[in-house]
Tab-separated table of C-alpha atoms and ligand atoms in Angstrom:
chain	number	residue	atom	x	y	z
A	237	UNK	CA	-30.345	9.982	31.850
A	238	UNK	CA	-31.255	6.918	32.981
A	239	UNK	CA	-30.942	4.411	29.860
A	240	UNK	CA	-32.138	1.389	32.025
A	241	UNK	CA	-36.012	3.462	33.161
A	242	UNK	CA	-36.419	4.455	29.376
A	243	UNK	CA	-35.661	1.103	28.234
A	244	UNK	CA	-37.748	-0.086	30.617
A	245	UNK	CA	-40.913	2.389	29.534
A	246	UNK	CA	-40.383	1.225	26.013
A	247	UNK	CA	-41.227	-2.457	26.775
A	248	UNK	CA	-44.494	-0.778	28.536
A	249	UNK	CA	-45.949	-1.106	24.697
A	250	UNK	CA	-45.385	-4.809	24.487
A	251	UNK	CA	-42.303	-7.203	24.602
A	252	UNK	CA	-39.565	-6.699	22.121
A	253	UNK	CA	-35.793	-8.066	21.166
A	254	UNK	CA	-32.813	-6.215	22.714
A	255	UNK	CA	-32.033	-5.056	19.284
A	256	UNK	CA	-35.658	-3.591	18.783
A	257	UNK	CA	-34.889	-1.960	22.190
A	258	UNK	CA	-31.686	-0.167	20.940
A	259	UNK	CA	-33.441	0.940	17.306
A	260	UNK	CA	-36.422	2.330	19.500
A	261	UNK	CA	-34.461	4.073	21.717
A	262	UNK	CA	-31.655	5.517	18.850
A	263	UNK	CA	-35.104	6.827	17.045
A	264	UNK	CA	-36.509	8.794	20.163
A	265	UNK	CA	-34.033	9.878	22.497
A	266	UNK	CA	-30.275	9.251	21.028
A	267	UNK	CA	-30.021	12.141	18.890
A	268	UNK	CA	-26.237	12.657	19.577
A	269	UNK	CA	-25.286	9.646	21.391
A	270	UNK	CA	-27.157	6.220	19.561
A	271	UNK	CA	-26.596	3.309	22.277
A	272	UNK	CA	-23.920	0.453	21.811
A	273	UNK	CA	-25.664	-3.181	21.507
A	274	UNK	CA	-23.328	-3.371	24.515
A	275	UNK	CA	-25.068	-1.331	26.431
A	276	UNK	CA	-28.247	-2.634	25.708
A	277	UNK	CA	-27.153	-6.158	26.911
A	278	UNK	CA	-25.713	-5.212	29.793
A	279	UNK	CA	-28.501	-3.178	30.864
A	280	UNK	CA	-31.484	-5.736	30.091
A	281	UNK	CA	-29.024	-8.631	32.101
A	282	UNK	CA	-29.256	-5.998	34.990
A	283	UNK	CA	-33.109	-5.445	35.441
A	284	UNK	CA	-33.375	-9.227	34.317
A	285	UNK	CA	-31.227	-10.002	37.655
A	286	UNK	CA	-33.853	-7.560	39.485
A	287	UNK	CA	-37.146	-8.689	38.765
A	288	UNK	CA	-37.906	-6.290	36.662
A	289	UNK	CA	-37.771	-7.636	33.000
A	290	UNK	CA	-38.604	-11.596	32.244
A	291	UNK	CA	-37.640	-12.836	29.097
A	292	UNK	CA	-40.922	-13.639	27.027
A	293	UNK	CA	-39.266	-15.870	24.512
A	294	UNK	CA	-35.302	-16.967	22.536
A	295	UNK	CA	-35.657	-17.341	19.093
A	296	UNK	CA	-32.561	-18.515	17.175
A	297	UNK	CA	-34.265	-19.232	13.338
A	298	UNK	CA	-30.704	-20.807	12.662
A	299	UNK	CA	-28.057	-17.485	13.407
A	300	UNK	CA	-27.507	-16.857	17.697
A	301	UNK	CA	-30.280	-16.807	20.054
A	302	UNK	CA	-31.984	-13.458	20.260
A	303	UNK	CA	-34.159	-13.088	23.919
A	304	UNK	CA	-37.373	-11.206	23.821
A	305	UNK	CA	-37.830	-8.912	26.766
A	306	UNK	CA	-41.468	-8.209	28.737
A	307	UNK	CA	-41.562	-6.098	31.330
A	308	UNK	CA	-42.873	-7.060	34.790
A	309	UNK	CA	-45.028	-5.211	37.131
A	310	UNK	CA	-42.248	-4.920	39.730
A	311	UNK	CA	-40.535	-3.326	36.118
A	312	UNK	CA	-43.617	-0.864	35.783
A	313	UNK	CA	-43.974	0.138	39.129
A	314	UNK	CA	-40.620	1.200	38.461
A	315	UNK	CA	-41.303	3.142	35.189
A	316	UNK	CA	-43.934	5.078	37.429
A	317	UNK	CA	-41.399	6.035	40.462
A	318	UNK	CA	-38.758	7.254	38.375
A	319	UNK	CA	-41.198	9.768	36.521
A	320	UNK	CA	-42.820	10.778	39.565
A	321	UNK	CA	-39.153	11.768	40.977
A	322	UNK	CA	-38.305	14.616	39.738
A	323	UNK	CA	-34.869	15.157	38.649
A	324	UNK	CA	-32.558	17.457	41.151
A	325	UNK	CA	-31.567	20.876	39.927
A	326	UNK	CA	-28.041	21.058	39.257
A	327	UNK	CA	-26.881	24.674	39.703
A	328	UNK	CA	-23.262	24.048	38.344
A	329	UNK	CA	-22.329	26.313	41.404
A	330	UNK	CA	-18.188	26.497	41.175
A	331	UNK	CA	-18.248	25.870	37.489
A	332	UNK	CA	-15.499	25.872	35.477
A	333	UNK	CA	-16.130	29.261	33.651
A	334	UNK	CA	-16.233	30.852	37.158
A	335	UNK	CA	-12.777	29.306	38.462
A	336	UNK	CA	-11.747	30.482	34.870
A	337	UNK	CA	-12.570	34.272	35.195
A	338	UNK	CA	-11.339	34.860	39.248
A	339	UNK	CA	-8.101	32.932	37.557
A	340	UNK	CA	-7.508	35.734	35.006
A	341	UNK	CA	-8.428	38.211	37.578
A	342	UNK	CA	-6.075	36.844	40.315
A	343	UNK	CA	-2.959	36.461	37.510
A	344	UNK	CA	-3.578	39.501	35.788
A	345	UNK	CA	-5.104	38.590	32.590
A	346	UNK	CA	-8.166	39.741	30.776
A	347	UNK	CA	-11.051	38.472	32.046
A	348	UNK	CA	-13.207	40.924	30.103
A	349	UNK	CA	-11.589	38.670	27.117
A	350	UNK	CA	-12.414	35.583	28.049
A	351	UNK	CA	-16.272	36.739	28.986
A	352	UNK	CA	-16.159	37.725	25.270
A	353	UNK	CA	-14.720	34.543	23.764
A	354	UNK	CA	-17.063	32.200	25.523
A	355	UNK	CA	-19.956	34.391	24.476
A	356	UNK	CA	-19.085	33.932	20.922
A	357	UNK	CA	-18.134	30.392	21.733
A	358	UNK	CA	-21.455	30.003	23.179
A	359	UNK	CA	-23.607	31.981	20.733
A	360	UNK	CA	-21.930	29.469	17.626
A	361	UNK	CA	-23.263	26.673	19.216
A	362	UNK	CA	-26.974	28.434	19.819
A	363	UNK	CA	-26.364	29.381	16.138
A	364	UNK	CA	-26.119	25.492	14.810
A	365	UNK	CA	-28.674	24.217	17.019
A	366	UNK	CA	-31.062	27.119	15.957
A	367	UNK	CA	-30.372	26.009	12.435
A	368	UNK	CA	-30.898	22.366	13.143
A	369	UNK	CA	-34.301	23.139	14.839
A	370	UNK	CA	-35.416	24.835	12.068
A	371	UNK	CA	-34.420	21.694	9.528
A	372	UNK	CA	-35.894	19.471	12.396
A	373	UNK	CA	-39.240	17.801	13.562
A	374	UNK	CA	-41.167	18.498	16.644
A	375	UNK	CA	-39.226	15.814	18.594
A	376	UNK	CA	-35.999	18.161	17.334
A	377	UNK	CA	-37.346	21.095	18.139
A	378	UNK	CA	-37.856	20.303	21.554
A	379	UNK	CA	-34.486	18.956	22.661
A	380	UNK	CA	-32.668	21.944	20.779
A	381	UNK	CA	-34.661	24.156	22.639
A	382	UNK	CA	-33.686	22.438	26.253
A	383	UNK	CA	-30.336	23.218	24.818
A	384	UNK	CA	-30.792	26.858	23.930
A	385	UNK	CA	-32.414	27.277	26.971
A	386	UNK	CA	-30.030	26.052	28.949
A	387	UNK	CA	-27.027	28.120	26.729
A	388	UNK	CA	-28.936	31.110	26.764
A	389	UNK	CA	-29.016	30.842	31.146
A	390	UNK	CA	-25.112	30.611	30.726
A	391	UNK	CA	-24.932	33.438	28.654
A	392	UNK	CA	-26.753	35.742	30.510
A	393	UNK	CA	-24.729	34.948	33.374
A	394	UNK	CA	-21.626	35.869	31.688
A	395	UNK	CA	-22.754	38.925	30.518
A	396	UNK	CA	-23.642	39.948	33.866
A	397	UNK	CA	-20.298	38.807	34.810
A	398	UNK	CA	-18.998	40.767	32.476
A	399	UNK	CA	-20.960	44.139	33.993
A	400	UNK	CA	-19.399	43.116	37.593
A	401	UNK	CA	-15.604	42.013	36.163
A	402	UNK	CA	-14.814	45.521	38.489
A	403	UNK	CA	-16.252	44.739	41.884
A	404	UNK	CA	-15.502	41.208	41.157
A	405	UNK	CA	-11.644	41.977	40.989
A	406	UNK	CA	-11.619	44.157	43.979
A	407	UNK	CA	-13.402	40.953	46.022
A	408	UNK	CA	-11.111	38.129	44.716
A	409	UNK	CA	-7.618	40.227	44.156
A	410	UNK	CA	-7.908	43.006	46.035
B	170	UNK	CA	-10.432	50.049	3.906
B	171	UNK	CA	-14.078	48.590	4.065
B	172	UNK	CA	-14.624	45.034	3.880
B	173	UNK	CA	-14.711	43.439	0.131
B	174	UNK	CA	-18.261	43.547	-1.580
B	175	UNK	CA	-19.986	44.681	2.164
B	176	UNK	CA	-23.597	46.552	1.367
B	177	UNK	CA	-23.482	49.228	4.232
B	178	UNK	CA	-20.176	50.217	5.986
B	179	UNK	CA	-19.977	52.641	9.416
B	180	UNK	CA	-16.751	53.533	10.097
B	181	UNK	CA	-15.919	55.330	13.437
B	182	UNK	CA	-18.930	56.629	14.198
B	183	UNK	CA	-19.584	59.215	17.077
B	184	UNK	CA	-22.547	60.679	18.326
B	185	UNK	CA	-23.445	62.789	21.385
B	186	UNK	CA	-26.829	63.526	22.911
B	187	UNK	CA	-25.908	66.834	25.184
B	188	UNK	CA	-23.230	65.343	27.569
B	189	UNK	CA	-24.183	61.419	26.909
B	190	UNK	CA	-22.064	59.637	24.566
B	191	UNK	CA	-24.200	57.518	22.578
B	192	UNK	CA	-21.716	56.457	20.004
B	193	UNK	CA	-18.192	56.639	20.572
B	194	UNK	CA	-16.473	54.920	17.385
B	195	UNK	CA	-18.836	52.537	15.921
B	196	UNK	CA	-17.441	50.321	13.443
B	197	UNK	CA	-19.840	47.906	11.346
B	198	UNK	CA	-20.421	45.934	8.032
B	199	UNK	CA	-23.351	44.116	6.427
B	200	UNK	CA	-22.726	41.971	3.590
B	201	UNK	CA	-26.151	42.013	0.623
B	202	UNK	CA	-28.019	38.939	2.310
B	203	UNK	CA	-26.365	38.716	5.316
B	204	UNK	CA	-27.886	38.769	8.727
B	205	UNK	CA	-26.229	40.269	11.095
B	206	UNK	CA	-27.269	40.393	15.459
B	207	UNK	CA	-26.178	43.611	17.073
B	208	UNK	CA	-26.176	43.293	20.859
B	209	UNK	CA	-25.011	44.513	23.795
B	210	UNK	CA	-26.241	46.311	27.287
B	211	UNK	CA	-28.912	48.557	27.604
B	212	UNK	CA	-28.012	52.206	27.112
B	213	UNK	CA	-24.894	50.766	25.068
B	214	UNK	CA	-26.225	52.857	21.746
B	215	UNK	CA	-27.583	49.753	19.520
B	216	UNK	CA	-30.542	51.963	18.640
B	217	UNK	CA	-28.877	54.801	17.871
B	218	UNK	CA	-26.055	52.815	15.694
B	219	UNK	CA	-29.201	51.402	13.711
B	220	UNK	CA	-30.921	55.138	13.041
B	221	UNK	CA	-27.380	56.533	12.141
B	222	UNK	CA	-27.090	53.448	9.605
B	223	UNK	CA	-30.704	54.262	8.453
B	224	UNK	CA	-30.182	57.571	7.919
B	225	UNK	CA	-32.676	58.347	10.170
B	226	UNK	CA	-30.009	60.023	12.741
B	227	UNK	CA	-27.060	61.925	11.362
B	228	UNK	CA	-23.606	60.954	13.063
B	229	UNK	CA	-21.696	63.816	14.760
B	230	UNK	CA	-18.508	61.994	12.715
B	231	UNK	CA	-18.234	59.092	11.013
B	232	UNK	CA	-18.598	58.422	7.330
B	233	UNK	CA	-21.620	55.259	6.400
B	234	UNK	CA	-21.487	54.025	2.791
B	235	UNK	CA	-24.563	52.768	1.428
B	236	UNK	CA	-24.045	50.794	-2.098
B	237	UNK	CA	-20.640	53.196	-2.270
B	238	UNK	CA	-22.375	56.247	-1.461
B	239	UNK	CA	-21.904	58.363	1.197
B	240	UNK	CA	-24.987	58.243	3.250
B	241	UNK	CA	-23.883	61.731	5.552
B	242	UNK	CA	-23.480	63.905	2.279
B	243	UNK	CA	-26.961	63.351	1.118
B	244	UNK	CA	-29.627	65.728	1.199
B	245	UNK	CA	-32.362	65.049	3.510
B	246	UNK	CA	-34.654	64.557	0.301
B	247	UNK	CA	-32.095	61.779	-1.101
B	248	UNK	CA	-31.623	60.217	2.515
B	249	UNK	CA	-35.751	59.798	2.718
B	250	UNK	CA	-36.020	58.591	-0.990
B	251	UNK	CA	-33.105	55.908	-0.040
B	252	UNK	CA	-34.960	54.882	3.238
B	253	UNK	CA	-38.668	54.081	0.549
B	254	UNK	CA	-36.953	52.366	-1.887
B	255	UNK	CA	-33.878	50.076	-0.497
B	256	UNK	CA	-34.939	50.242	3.678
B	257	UNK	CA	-37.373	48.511	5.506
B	258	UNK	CA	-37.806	48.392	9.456
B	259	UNK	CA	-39.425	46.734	12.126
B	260	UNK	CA	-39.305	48.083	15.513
B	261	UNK	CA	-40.414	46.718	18.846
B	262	UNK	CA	-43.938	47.655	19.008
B	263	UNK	CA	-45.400	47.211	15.212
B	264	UNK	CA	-45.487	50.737	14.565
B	265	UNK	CA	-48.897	50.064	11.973
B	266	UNK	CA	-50.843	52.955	11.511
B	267	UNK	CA	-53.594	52.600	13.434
B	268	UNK	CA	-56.210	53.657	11.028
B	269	UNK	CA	-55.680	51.234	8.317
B	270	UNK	CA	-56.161	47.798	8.056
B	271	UNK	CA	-53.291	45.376	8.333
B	272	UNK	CA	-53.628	44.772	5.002
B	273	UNK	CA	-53.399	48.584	3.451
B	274	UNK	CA	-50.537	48.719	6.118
B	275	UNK	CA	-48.929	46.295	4.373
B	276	UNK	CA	-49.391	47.589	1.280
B	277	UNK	CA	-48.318	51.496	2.057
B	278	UNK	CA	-44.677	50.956	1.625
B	279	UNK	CA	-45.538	50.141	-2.038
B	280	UNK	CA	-47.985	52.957	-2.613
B	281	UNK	CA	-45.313	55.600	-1.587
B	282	UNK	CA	-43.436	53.992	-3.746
B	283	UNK	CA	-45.904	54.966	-6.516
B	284	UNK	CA	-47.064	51.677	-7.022
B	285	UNK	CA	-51.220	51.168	-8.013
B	286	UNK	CA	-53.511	50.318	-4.993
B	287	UNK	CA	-54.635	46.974	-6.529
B	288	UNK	CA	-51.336	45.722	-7.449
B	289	UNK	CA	-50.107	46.955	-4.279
B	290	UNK	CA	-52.480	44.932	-2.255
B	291	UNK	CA	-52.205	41.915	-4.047
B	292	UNK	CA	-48.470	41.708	-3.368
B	293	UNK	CA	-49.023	42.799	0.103
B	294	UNK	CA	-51.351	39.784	0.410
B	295	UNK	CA	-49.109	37.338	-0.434
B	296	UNK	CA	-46.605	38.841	2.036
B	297	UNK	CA	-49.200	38.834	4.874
B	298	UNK	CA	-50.250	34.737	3.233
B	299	UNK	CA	-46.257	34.237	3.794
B	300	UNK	CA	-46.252	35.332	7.368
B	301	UNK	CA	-49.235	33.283	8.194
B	302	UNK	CA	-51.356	36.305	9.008
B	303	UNK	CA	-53.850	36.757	5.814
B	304	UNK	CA	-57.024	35.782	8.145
B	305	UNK	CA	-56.580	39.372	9.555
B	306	UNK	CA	-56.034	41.405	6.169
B	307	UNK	CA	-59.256	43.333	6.851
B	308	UNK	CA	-58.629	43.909	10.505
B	309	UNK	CA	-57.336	47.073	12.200
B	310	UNK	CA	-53.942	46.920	14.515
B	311	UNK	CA	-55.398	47.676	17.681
B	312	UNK	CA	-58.395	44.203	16.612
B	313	UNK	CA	-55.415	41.976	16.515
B	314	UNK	CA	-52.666	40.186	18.591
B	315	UNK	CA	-49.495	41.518	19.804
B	316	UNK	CA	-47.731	38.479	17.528
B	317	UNK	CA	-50.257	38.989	14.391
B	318	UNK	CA	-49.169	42.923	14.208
B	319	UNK	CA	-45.633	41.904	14.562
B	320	UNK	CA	-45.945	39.576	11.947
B	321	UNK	CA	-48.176	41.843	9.853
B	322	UNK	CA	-45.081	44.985	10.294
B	323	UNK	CA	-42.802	41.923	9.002
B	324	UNK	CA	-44.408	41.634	5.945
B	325	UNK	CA	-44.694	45.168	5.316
B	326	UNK	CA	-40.655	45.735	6.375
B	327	UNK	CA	-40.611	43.037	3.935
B	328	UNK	CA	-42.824	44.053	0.866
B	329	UNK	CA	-41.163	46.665	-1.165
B	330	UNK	CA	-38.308	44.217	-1.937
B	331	UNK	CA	-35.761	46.263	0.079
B	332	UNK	CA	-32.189	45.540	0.099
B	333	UNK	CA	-31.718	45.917	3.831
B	334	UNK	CA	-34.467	45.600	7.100
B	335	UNK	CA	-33.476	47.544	9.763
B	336	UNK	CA	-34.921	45.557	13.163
B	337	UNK	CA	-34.931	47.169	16.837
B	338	UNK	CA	-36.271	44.378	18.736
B	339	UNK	CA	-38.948	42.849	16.624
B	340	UNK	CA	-39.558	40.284	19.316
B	341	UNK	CA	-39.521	42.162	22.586
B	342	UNK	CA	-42.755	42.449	22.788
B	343	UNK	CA	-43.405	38.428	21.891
B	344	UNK	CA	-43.593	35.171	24.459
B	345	UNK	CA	-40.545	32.657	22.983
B	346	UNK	CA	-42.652	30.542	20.764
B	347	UNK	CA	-43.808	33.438	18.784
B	348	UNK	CA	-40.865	35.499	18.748
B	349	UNK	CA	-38.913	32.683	17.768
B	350	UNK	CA	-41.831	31.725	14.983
B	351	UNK	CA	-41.442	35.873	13.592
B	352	UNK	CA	-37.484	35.661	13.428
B	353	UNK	CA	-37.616	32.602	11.389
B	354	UNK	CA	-40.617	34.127	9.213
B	355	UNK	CA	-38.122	37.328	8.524
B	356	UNK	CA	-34.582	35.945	8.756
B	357	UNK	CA	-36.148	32.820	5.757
B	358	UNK	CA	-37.918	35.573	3.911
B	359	UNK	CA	-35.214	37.937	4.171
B	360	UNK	CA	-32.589	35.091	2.887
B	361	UNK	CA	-34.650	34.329	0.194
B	362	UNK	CA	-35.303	37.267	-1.509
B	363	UNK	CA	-31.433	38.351	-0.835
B	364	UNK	CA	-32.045	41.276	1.827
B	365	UNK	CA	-29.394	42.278	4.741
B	366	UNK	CA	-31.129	42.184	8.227
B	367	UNK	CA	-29.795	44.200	11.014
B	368	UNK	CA	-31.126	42.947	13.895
B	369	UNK	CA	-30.636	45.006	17.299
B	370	UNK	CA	-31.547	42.711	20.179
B	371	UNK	CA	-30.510	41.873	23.604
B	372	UNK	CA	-31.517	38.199	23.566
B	373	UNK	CA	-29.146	35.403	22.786
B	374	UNK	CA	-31.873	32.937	20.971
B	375	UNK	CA	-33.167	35.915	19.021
B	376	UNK	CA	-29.647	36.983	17.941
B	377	UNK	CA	-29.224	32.580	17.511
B	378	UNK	CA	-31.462	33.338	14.092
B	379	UNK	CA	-27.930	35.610	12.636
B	380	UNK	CA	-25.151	34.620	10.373
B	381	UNK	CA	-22.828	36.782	12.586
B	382	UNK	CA	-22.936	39.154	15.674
B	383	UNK	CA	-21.383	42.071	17.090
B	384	UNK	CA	-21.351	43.421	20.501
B	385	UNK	CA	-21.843	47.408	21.499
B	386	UNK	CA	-20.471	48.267	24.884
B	387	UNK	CA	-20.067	51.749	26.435
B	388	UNK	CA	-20.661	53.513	22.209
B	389	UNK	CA	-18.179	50.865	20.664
B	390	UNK	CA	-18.724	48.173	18.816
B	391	UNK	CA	-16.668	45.764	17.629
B	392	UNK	CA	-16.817	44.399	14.442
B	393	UNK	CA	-14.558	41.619	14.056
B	394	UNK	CA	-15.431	41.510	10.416
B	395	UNK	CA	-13.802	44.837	9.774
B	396	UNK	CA	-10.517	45.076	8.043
B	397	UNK	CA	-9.121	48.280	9.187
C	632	LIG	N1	-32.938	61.004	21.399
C	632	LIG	C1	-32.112	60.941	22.441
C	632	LIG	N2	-31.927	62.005	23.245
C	632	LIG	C2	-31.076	61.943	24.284
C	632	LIG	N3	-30.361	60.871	24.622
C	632	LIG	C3	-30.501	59.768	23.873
C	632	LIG	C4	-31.379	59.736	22.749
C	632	LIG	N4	-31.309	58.500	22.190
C	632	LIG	C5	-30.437	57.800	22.945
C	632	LIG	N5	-29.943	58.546	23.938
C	632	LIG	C6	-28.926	58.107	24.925
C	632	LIG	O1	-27.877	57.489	24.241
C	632	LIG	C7	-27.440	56.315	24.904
C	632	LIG	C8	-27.595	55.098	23.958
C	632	LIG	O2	-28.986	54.873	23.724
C	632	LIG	P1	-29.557	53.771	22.772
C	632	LIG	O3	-31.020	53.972	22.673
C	632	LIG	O4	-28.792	53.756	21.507
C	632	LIG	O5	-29.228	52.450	23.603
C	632	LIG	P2	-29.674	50.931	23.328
C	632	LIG	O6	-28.426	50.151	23.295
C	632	LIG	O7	-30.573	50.853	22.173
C	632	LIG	O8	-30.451	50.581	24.665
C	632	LIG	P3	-31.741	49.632	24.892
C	632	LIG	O9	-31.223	48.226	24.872
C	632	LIG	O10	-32.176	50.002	26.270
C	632	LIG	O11	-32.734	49.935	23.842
C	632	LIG	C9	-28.267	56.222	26.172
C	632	LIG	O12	-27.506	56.750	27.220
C	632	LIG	C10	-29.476	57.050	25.865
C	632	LIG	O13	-29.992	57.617	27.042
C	633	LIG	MG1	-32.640	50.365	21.911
């Protein structure tokens, strides 16, 4: 995800401290992974140097300086061209799980057993986000479900894998 | 050996349809409470595992333990009175009689259980208030939503207090939000009140709602809670 666009849309609402920024954007979008204040600064000094934040104001009130951050229309028409992009399918072709299974079949180990262990390993994980969805809000809800989705895609494929370990072994270690 | 304090125990069960295999050595457990997925291919005998565990199909071998007691070496009487008072079930396509309304539909598992009509329907109303589907208590089966008759054969799986629900694919029939909506609705209720689910179903968000999971392939299943 871009960290720099959605700290950018956030300033859309009005001007706000880079600390403001990183509470904002912990709240809405950093379930798992809250931003460090580092990140924050180095990111506003970045679309500072391009136009596309001004600083609307330093306050100090005796501790450091803190800098409050407006956007600019240069930042908005930004905002605008990153949501009308739309993002580029990954199809995680040569993934990991694939090299894993022609491995086993190619050494002679069980790849029917490792189908099986990554289904469990996957179905845990759809288990604890499932039960965090239903202890969660809407906003919850929503990015568990992008996760299940997304889990649920892999395990299909590996049960499918699974139905085709056969033909599979005759193609790859014949 | 069976696992320590399970509800319902298959062991090794086998069962042939003419020349088909359906079951060939079907292990599985349910703890009281416990929700447990049972998944696998199509064709891989999840169905027929849950009717043998029902008593609704009788194993060619095999022994199932229900509560300690030997499900096989019932009568058919005993198996049918076990099925009213400690079963419930859910299939894929509500299964309501057609006749009655949702809310007498809800209610019947209690009246064959011999319990009054009015007492009956008032707990059957705060099963169908529970599943969010009281508005339609008047309405017959084929006046209502795919989801709403789902919901409404939940809270009748649901109403007799049973101490295991039997479900073949409750949600097949559902779009995501509203499957998803009826698993939590059973697997909360079902926590609650202490009841063992045994969920049959081929989708991995579905089976997500589960405390555990086992997989049938090819008449086997593997249960990796089973001590043998
Ligand atoms: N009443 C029956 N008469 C004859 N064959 C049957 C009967 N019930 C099941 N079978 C056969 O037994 C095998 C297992 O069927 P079962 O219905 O248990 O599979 P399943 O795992 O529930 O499949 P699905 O996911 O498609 O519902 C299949 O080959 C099926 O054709
Ligand atoms: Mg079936």
């Amino acid at each position: 995800m871009s960290i720099g666009h959605t700290l950018l849309g956030l300033l859309e609402s009005g001007p706000r401290h880079g600390y403001d920024l990183k509470r904002a954007f912990d709240e809405k979008f950093g379930h798992d992974r809250p931003l460090h204040y580092g990140q924050v600064y180095a990111t506003m000094s970045r679309l500072l140097k391009n136009g596309l934040v001004e600083v609307d104001g330093v306050e100090s009130d005796g501790g450091p300086e803190r800098k409050r951050y407006a956007i600019t229309d240069a930042g908005i028409t930004d905002v605008s061209a990153w949501l009308e992009q739309p993002e580029k399918p990954e199809p995680y072709l040569q993934s990991t799980l694939y090299t894993k299974v022609v491995l086993a079949l190619l050494t002679g180990r069980s790849a029917a057993d490792l189908l099986d262990n990554q289904r469990s390993e996957h179905l845990r994980l759809m288990r604890t986000l499932t039960d965090r969805k239903r202890k969660g809000d809407l906003a919850d809800q929503l990015i568990c479900d992008h996760a299940l989705f997304h889990l649920e895609a892999d395990l299909r494929w590996l049960e499918m894998t699974a139905a085709r370990l056969d033909q599979l072994a005759e193609v790859v270690a014949p | 050996m069976t696992p320590d304090g399970s509800l319902l125990v298959a062991q090794d069960l086998h069962k042939t349809y003419g020349s088909t295999p359906a079951l060939d050595g079907a292990s599985f457990s349910v703890h009281p409470g416990e929700v447990v997925a049972v998944m696998g291919p199509s064709g891989s005998g999840k169905s027929t595992l849950l009717h043998c565990l029902a008593g609704i199909v009788t194993p060619d071998a095999g022994t199932i333990t229900y509560a300690g007691r030997e499900i096989s070496s019932m009568s058919d009487a005993q198996r049918s009175a076990l099925r009213r008072s400690d079963f419930g079930f859910v299939f894929q396509f509500g299964q309501l009689v057609p006749e009655l309304t949702c809310l007498e539909n809800t209610a019947l598992p209690l009246r064959l259980n011999g319990v009054r009509r009015k007492a009956a329907e008032r707990t059957a109303r705060e099963w169908l208030e529970r599943l969010e589907v009281d508005d339609i208590a008047a309405q017959r089966p084929g006046e209502v939503s795919g989801g709403q008759g789902q919901r409404v054969a939940v809270a009748r799986a649901l109403v007799a207090s049973p101490k295991v629900v039997f479900a073949d694919e409750p949600t097949g029939a559902l779009d995501s939000l509203n499957g998803e909506r009826v698993m939590e609705l059973l697997t909360e209720s079902a926590r609650s009140a202490n009841t063992a689910v045994v969920l049959v179903t081929h989708e991995a968000r579905v089976a997500a709602y589960s405390d555990r999971d086992i997989v049938v392939r090819d008449g086997r299943a593997r249960d990796l809670e089973y001590v043998v």
